[in-house]
Coordinates of C-alpha atoms in Angstrom, one line a residue:
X1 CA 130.0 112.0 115.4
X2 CA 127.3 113.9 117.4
X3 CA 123.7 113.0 118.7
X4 CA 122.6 115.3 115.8
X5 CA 124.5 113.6 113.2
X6 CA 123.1 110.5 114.2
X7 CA 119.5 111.7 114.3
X8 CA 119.5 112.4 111.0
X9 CA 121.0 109.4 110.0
X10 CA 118.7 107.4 111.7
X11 CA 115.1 110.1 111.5
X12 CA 114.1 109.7 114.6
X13 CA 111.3 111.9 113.5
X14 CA 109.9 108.7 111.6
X15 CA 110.8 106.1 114.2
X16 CA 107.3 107.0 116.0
X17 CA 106.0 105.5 112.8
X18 CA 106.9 102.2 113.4
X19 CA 104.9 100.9 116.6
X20 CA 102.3 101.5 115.5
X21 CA 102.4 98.2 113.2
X22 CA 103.0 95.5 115.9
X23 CA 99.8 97.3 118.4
X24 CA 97.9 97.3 115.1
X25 CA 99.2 93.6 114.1
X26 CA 98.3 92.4 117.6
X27 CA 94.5 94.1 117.3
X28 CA 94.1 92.5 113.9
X29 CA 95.5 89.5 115.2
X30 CA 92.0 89.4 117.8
X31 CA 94.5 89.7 121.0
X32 CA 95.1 92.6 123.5
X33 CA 98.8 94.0 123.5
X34 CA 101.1 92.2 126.3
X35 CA 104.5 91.3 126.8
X36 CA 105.0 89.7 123.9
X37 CA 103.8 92.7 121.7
X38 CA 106.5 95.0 123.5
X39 CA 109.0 92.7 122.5
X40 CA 108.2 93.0 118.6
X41 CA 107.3 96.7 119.3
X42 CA 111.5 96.4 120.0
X43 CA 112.6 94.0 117.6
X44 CA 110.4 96.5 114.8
X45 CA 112.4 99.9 116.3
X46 CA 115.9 97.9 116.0
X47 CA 115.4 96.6 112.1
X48 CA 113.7 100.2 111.4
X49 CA 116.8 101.7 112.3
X50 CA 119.2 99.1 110.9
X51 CA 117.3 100.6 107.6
X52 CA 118.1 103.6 108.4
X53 CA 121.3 103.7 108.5
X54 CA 121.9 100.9 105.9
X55 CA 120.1 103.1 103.6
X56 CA 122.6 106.2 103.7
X57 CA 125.5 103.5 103.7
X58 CA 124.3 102.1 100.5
X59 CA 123.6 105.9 99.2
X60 CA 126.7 107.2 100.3
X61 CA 127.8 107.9 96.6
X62 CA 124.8 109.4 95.2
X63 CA 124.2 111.7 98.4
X64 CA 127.7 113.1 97.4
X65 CA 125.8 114.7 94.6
X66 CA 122.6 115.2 95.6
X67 CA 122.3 115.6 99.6
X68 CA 126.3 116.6 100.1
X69 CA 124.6 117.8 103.7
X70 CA 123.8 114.1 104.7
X71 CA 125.6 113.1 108.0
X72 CA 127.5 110.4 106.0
X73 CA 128.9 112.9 102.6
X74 CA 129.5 115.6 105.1
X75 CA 131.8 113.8 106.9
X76 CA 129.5 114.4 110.5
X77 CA 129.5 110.1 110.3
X78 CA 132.1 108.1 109.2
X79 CA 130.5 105.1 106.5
X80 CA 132.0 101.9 108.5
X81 CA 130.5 103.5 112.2
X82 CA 127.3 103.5 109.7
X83 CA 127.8 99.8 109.0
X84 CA 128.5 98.7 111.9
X85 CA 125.6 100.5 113.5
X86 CA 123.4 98.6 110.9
X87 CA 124.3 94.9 111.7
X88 CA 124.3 95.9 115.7
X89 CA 120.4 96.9 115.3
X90 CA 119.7 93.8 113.3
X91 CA 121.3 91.5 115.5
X92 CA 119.4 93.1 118.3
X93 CA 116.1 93.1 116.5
X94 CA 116.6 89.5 115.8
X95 CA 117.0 88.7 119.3
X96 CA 114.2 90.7 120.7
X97 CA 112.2 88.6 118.2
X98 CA 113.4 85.4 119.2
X99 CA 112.4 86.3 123.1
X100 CA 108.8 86.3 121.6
X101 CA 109.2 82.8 120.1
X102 CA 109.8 81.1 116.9
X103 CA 107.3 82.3 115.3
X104 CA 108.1 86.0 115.6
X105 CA 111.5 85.1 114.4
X106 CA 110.3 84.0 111.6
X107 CA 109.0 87.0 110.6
X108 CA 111.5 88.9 111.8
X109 CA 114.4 87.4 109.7
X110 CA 112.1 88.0 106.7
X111 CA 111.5 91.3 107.5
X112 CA 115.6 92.0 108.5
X113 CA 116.1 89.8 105.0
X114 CA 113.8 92.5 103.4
X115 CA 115.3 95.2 104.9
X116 CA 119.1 94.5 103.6
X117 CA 117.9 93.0 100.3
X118 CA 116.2 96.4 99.5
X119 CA 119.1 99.1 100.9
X120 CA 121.8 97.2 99.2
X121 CA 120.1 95.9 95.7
X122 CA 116.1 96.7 95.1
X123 CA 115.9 100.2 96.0
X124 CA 116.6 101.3 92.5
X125 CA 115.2 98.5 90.9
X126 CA 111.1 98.7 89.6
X127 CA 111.0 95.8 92.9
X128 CA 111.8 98.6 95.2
X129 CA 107.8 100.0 96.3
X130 CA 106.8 96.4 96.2
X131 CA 110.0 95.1 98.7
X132 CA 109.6 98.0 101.1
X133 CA 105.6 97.7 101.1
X134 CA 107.0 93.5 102.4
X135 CA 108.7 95.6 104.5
X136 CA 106.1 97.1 106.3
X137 CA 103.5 94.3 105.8
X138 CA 106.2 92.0 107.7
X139 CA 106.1 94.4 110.6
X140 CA 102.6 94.1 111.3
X141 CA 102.6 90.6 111.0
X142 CA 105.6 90.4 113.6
X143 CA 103.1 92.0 116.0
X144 CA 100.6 89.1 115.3
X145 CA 103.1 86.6 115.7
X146 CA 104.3 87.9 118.8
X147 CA 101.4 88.7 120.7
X148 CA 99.6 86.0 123.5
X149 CA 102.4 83.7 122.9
X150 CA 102.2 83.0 126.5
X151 CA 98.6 82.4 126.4
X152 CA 99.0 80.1 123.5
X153 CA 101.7 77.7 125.7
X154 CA 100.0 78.0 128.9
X155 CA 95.7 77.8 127.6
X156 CA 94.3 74.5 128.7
X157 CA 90.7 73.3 127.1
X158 CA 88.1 71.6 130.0
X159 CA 88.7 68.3 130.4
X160 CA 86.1 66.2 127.7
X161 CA 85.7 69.0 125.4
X162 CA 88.0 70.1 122.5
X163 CA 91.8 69.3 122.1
X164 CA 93.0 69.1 125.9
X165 CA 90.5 66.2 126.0
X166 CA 92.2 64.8 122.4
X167 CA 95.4 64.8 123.4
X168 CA 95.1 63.1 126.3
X169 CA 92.3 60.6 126.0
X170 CA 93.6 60.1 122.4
X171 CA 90.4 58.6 120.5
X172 CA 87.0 57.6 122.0
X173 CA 83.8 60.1 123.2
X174 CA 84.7 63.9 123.6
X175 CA 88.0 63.1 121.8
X176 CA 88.3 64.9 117.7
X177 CA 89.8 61.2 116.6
X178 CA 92.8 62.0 117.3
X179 CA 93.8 64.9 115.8
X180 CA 93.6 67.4 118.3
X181 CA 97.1 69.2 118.8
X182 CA 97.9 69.5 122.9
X183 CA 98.1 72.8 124.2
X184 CA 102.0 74.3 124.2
X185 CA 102.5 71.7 121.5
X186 CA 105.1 73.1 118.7
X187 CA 102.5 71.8 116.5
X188 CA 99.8 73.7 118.4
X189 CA 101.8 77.3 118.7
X190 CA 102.7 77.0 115.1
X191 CA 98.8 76.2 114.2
X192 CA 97.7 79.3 116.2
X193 CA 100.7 81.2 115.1
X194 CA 99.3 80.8 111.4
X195 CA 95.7 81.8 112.2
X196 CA 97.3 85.2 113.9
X197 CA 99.1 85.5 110.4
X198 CA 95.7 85.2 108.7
X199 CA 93.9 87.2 110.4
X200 CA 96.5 90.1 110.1
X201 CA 96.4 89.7 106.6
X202 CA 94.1 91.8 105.7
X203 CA 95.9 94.9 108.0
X204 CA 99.1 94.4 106.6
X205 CA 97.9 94.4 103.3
X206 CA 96.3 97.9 103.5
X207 CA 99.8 99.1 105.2
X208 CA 101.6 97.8 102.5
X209 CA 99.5 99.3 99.5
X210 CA 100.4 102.8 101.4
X211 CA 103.8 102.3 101.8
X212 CA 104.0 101.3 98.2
X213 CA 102.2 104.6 97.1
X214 CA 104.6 106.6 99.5
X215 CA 107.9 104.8 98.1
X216 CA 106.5 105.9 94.3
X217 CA 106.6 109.1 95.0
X218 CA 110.0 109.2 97.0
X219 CA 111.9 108.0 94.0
X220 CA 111.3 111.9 92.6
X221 CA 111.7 113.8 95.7
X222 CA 115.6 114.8 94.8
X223 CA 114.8 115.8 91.5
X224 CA 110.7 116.3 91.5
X225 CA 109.3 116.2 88.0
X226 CA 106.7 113.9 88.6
X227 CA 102.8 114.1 88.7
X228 CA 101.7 110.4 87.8
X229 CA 103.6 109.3 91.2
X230 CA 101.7 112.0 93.1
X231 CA 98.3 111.6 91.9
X232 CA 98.8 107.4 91.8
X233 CA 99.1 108.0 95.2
X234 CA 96.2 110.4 95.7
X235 CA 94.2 107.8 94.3
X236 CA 95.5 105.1 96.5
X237 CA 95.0 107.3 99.7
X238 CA 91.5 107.3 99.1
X239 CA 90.9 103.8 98.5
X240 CA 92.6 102.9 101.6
X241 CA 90.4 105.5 103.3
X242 CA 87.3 103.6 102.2
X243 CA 88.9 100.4 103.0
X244 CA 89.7 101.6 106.4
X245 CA 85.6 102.7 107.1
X246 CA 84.9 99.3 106.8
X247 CA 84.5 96.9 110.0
X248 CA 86.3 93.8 110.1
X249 CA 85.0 92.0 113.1
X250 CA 86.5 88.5 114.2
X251 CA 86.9 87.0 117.7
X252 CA 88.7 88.7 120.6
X253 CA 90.3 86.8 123.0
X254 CA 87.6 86.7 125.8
X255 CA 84.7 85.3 123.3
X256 CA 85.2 81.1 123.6
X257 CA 84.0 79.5 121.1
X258 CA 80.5 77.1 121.6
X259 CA 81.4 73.4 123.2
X260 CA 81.1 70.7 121.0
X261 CA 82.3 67.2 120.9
X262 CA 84.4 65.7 118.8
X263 CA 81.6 64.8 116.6
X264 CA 79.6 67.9 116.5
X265 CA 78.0 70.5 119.0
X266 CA 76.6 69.8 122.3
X267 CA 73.4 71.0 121.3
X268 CA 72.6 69.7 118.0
X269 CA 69.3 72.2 117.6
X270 CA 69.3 73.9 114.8
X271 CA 71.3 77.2 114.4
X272 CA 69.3 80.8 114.5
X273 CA 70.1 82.1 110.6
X274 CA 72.2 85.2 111.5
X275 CA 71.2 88.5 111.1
X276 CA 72.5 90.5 108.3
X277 CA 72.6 94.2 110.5
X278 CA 74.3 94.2 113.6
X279 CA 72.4 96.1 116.1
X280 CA 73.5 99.7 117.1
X281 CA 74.8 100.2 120.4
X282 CA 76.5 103.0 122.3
X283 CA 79.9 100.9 122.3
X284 CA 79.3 100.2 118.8
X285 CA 77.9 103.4 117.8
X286 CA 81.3 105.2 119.6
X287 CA 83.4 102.5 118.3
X288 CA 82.8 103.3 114.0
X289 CA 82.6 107.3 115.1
X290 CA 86.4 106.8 116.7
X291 CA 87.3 104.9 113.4
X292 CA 85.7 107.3 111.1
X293 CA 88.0 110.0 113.1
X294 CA 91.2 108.5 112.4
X295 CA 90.2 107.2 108.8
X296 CA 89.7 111.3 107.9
X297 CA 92.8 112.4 110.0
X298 CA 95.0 109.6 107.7
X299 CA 93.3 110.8 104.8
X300 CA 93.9 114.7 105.8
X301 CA 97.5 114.3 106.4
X302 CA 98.6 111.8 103.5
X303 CA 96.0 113.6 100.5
X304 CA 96.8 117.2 101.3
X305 CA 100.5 117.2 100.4
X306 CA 100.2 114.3 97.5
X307 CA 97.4 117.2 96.2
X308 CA 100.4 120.1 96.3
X309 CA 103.2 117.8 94.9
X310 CA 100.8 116.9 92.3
X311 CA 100.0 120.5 91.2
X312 CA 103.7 121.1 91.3
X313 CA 106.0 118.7 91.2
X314 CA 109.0 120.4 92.6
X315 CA 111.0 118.7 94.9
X316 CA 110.7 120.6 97.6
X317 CA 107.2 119.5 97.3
X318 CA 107.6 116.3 96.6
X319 CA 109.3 116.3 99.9
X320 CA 106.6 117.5 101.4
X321 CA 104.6 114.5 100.4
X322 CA 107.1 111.7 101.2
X323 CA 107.0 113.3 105.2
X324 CA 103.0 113.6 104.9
X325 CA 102.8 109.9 103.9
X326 CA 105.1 109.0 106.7
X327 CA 103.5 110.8 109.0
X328 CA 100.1 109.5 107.8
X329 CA 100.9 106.0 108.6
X330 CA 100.3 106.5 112.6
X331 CA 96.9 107.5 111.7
X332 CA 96.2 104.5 109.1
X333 CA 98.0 102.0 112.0
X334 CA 95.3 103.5 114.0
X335 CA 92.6 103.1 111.6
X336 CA 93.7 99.8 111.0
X337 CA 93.4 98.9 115.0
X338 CA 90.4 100.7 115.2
X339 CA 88.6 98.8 112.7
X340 CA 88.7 95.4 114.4
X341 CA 86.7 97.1 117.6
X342 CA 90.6 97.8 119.7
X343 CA 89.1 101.0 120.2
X344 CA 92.1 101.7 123.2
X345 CA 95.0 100.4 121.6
X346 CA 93.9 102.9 118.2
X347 CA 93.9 105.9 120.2
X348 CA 97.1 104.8 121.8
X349 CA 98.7 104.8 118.7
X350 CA 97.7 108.4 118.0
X351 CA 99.0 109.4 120.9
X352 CA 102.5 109.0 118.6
X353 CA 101.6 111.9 116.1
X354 CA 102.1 115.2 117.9
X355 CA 105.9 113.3 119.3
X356 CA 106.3 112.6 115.6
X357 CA 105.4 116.0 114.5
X358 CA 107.2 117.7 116.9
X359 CA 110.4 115.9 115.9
X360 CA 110.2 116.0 112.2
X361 CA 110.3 119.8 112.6
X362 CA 113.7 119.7 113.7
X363 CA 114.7 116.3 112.4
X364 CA 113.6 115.6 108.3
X365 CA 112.0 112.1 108.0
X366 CA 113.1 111.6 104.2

């Protein structure tokens, strides 16, 4: 059992894939990356990896036959080492989560849940694009979970305004009759908690319909064959594309909202009518350039091979398109980021591809 061996069990050329969905949870989520974002950033590596080598586990049988060169059929790994390497990285992804609160454990066992249920019964089964687009969906969502938790226990409201003012005044002037949740509540974190979830919505969404189109077309890549799974995904590549050029704006972390009561606002005047066209500046201007840039690169990298593999679906080819979606996901993950003004934490992202690309030349990510 060599560090080789267990590279390719475990691609290590895709694992630079998979950070990029808590940093782009965490941006959809309207918060910037902190501790607890590294911690899902873990807990997402550990369950990606406990995939990994679940997968070849489960498919130790059929890569006999079809991939005899696998570390697993040729004998390089033995199956139980596998195993047992699998429920290690969950049990360490779990915890990692659980550092980052309840709420990020949440995800994570549904998203370690998702993981097994797919390896060992949905992977050949018409659920299997749809569980491993969960999959991926979950991952970003852990990212939202996880990140500000320590703002969220530790945020206190000015006293007579909001819920700090609820909670301890309980009803009466400047209270919201007494259904304000305290600050570091459970009921509070889990409230917040939700509105992250919401928020990433959206993000994993468009994550998932990729990772759907991607798992299509893998199901040919032993045998080729197939040019509906190719040009499904072609199609879907450039929907997400167009859905990516689009701004989603919501509130960061340093906008507050306005003060009000709990009857109403402060200053009961009568509210400008908002502007339909956001004015233009340099910020702004740099901003949707930065997100056009990463929207073409995803596009570039996932529609070029689907195009080839389309034209001829040989599995070689077909190959070819499973790694180009794979790889294409860093630059969607940054799109994604991008698109909710997290200008930094998008380009961060891409900083993964040329590690990723350099790896998958010696190390397959299929």
């Amino acid at each position: 059992m060599t560090a080789r061996a267990w590279a390719e069990l475990l691609r290590v050329s895709a694992l630079f894939t998979v950070p990029g969905d808590a940093l782009a949870g965490a941006a959809a989520s309207g918060r910037r990356p902190d501790r607890g974002t590294v911690l899902a950033v873990g807990a997402s590596l550990c369950l990606y990896e406990a995939g990994m080598a679940l997968n070849d586990w489960a498919d130790r049988e059929e890569d006999a036959v079809d991939r005899p060169h696998r570390p697993i059929p040729s004998g390089r790994i033995a199956p139980a080492a596998a195993l047992a390497a699998a429920g290690a990285l969950t049990a360490a992804g779990l915890g990692l989560a659980g550092l980052a609160g309840r709420p990020a454990l949440a995800v994570a066992t549904g998203l370690a849940a998702t993981v097994w249920a797919y390896d060992l019964r949905l992977k050949h089964t018409p659920a299997g694009p749809a569980a491993m687009a969960a999959a991926r969906g979950l991952d970003l969502l852990l990212g939202a979970t996880a990140t500000g938790r320590a703002g969220r226990t530790a945020g206190a409201v000015a006293p007579g305004t909001g819920a700090g003012a609820g909670a301890e005044a309980g009803p009466g002037p400047g209270s919201t009759c007494g259904s304000a949740t305290a600050p570091g509540s459970a009921r509070g974190t889990a409230q917040v908690a939700r509105g992250s979830v919401l928020g990433a919505l959206p993000a994993a969404g468009l994550l998932g319909a990729h990772t759907y189109a991607v798992t299509a077309v893998s199901r040919h890549e032993a045998h080729g064959g197939s040019t509906t799974a190719p040009l499904a995904a072609l199609a879907a590549v450039a929907a997400l594309g167009a859905a990516a050029l689009h701004t989603r704006q919501g509130r960061r972390e340093d906008q507050e909202p306005a003060p009000h009561t709990g009857f109403g606002r402060l200053d009961e005047s009568p509210l400008p009518r908002p502007s339909h066209r956001t004015p233009a500046t340099p910020a702004r201007t740099a901003s949707g350039l930065v997100r056009t840039a990463l929207t073409g690169s995803y596009v570039r990298t996932a529609a070029v091979p689907l195009l080839h593999a389309a034209l001829n679906p040989s599995p070689p080819l077909t190959q070819r398109a499973v790694g180009g979606g794979i790889r294409a996901m860093i630059p969607l993950q940054a799109a994604l980021a991008a698109r909710t003004g997290a200008v930094g934490t998008a380009l961060a992202v891409m900083g993964l591809v040329p590690i990723a690309r350099t790896l998958a030349r010696k190390v397959s990510p299929t």
